[in-house]
Short mmCIF file of C-alpha atoms in Angstrom, two decimals:
data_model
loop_
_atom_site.label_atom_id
_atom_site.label_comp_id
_atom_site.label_asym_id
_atom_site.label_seq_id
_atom_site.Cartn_x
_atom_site.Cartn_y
_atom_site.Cartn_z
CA UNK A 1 100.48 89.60 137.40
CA UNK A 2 102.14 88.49 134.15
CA UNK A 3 105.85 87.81 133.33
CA UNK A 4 106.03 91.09 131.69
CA UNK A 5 104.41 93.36 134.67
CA UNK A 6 106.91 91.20 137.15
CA UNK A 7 109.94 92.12 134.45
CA UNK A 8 108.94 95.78 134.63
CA UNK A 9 108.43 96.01 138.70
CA UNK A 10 111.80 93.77 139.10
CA UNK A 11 113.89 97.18 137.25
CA UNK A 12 112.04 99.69 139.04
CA UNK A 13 114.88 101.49 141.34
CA UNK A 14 114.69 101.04 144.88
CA UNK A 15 116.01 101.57 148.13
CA UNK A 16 119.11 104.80 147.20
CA UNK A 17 118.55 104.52 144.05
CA UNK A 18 114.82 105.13 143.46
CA UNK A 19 115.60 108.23 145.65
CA UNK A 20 118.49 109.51 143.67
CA UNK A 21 115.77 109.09 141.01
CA UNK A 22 113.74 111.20 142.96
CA UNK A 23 116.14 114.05 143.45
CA UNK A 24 117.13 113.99 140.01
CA UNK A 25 113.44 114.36 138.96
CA UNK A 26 112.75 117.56 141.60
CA UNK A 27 116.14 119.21 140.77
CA UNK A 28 114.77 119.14 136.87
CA UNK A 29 111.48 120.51 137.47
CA UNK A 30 113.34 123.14 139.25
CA UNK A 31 115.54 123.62 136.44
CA UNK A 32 113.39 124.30 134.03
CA UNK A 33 111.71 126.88 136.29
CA UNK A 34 114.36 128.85 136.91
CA UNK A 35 115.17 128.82 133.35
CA UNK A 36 112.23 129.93 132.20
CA UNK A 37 111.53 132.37 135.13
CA UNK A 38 114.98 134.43 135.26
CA UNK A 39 116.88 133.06 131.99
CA UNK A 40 119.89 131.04 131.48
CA UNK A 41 122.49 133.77 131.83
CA UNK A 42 120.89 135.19 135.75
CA UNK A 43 120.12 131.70 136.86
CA UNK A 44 123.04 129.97 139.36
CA UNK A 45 123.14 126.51 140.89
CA UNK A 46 122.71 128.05 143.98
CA UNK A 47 119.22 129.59 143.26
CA UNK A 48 118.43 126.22 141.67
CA UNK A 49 118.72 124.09 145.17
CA UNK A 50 116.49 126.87 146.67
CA UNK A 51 113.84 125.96 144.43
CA UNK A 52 114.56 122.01 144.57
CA UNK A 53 115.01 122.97 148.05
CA UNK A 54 118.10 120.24 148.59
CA UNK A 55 121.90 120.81 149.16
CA UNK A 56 124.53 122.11 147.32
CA UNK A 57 126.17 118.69 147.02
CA UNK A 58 123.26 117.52 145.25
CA UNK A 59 123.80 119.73 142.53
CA UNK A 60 127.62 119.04 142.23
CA UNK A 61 127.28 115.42 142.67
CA UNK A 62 125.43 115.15 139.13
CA UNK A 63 127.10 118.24 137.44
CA UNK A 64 129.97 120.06 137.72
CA UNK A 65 128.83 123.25 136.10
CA UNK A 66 125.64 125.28 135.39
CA UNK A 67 126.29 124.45 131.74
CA UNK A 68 126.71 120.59 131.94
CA UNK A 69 123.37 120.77 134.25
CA UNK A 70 121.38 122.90 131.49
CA UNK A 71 122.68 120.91 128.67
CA UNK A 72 122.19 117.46 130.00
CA UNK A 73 118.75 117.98 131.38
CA UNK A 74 117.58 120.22 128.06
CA UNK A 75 118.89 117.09 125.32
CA UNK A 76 117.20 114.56 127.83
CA UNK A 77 114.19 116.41 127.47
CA UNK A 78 114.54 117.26 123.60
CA UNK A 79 115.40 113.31 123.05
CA UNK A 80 112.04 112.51 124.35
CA UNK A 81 110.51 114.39 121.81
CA UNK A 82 112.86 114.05 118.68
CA UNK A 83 110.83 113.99 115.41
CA UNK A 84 110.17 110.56 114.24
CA UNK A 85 112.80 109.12 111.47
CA UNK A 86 110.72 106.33 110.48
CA UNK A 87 108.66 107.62 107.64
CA UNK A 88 105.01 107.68 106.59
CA UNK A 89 105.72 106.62 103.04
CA UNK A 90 104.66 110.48 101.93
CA UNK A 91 107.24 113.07 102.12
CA UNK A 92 103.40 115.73 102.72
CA UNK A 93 102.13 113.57 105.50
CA UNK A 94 106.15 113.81 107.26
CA UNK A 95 105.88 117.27 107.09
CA UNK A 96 102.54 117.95 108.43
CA UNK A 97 103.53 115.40 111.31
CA UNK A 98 106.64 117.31 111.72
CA UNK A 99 104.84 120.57 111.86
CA UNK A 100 102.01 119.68 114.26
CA UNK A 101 104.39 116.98 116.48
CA UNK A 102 106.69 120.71 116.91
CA UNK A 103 103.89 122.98 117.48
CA UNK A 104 102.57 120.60 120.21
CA UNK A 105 106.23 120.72 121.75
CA UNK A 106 106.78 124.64 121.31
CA UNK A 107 103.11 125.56 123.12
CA UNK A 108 104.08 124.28 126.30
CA UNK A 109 104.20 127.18 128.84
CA UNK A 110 108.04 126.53 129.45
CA UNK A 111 109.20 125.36 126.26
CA UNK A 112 108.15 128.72 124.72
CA UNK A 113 110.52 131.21 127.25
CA UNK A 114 113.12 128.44 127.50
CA UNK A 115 113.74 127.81 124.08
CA UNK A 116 114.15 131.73 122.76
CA UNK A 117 116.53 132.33 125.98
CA UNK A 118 118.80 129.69 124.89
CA UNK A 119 119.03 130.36 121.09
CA UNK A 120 119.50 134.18 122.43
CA UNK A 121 122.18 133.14 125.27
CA UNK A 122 123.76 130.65 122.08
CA UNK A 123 124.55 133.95 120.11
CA UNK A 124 126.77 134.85 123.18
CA UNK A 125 128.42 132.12 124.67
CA UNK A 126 130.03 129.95 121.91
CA UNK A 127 130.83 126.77 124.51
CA UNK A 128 127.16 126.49 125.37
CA UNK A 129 126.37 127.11 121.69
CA UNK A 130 128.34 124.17 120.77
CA UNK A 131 127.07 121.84 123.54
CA UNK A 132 123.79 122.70 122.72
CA UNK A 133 124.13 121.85 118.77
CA UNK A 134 125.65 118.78 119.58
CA UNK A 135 123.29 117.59 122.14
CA UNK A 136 120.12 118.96 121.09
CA UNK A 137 120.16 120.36 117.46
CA UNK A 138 122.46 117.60 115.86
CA UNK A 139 119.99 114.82 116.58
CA UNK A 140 116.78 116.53 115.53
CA UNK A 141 118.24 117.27 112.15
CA UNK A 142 119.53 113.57 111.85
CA UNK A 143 116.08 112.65 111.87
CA UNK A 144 114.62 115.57 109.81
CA UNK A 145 117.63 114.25 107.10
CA UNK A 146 116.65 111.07 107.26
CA UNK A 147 113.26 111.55 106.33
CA UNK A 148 114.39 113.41 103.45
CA UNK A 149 116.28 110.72 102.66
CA UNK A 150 113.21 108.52 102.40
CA UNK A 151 111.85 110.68 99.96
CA UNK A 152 114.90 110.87 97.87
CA UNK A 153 114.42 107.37 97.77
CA UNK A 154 110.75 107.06 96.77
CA UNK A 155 111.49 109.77 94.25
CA UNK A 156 109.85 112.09 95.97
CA UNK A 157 112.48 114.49 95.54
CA UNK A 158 115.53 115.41 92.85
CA UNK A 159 118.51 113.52 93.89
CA UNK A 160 120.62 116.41 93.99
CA UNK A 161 118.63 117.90 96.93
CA UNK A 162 120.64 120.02 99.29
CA UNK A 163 119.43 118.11 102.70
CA UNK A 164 121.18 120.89 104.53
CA UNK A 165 119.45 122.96 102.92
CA UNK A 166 116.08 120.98 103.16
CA UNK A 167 116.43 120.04 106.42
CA UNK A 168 116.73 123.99 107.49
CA UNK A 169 113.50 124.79 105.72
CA UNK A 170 111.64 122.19 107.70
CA UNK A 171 111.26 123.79 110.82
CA UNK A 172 112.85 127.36 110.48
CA UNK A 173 109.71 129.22 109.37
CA UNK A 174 107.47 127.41 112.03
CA UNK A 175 109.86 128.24 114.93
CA UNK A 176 110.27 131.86 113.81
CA UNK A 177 105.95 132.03 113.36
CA UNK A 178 105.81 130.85 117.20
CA UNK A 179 108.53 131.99 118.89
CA UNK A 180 109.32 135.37 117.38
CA UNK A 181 106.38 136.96 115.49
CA UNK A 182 103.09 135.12 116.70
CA UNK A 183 100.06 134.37 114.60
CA UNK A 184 97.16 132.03 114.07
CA UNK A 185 98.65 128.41 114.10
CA UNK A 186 94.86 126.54 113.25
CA UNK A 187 94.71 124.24 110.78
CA UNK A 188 94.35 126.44 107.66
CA UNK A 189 97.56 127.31 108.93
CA UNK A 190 99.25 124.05 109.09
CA UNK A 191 97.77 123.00 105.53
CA UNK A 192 99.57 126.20 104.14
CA UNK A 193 103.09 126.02 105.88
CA UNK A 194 102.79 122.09 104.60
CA UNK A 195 102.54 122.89 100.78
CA UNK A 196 104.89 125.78 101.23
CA UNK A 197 107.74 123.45 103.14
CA UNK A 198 106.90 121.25 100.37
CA UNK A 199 107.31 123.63 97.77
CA UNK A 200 110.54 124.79 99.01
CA UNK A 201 111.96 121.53 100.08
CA UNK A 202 111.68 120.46 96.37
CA UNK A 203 113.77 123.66 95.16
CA UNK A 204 116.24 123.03 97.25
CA UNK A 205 118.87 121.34 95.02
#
């Protein structure tokens, strides 16, 4: 075994910790589940440990609300699939990565009913609507930005671009194509919505 195999085996948790871990790991698959099985605003902590099948305590422990549960868990899970920031060096290869990196993301079984629950729920309950932005939306349009950014700086685009704007057209007419009105999504497809992000990302200013 080599130094770096030893390094990565000597921070493994163990003992409580490695089953705190453990817990943690069960009581977010359940999560997620009940999320995307009853919705955000009929799902309780208590139904929760049911399906984790552990205690109340364990619950409370980590969280002390159904809202600091949902949002933690939900950025962890968006931060593992942010959209990269680091650049191609072509502002039409970034936004066919974009587009295919956030279709892969939105076809998984629970993504799709968890995601239009929330944004739904958001319209309704302003405190989870600002958790949610801040922990989850703020971050992946950092990144979006900052690839715009990149471009502004290749000259790619005007330097009077709106990124607000910009960064808005980026995803908005992919999430509303598979989350609200359906559709092919085949390649054709992502060659199209490419050229016509493009297109409007450059009128944007």
């Amino acid at each position: 075994m080599d130094a770096t195999s030893r390094n990565a085996l000597d921070r493994r948790p163990t003992g409580s910790a490695a089953l705190r871990e453990s817990v943690t790991e069960t009581i977010r698959g359940a999560v997620f589940e009940e999320l995307a099985e009853t919705g955000y605003a009929r799902m309780s902590m208590e139904a929760v440990t049911r399906r984790a099948h552990v205690g109340k305590a364990a619950l409370y422990r980590r969280w002390p609300s159904k809202e600091a549960m949902v949002v933690e868990l939900v950025s962890e899970a968006a931060a593992a699939h942010l959209p990269r920031a680091a650049g191609s060096g072509s502002l039409r290869a970034d936004v066919e990565r974009f587009v295919r990196d956030t279709m892969a993301d939105l076809r998984h079984p629970l993504v799709g009913r968890i995601v239009p629950d929330l944004v739904a729920e958001s319209a309704r309950n302003p405190s989870l609507r600002d958790a949610l932005h801040r922990a989850v939306l703020a971050p992946r349009r950092a990144a979006v930005a900052e690839l715009l950014r990149q471009a502004v700086d290749r000259g790619e685009l005007p330097e009077d671009t709106d990124l607000s704007l910009a960064v808005d057209l980026f995803g908005a007419p992919l999430y509303f194509r598979m989350l609200a009105v359906g559709g092919p999504t085949d390649d054709a497809y992502v060659t199209r919505l490419t050229g016509a992000v493009l297109a409007a990302v450059a009128a944007s200013h």
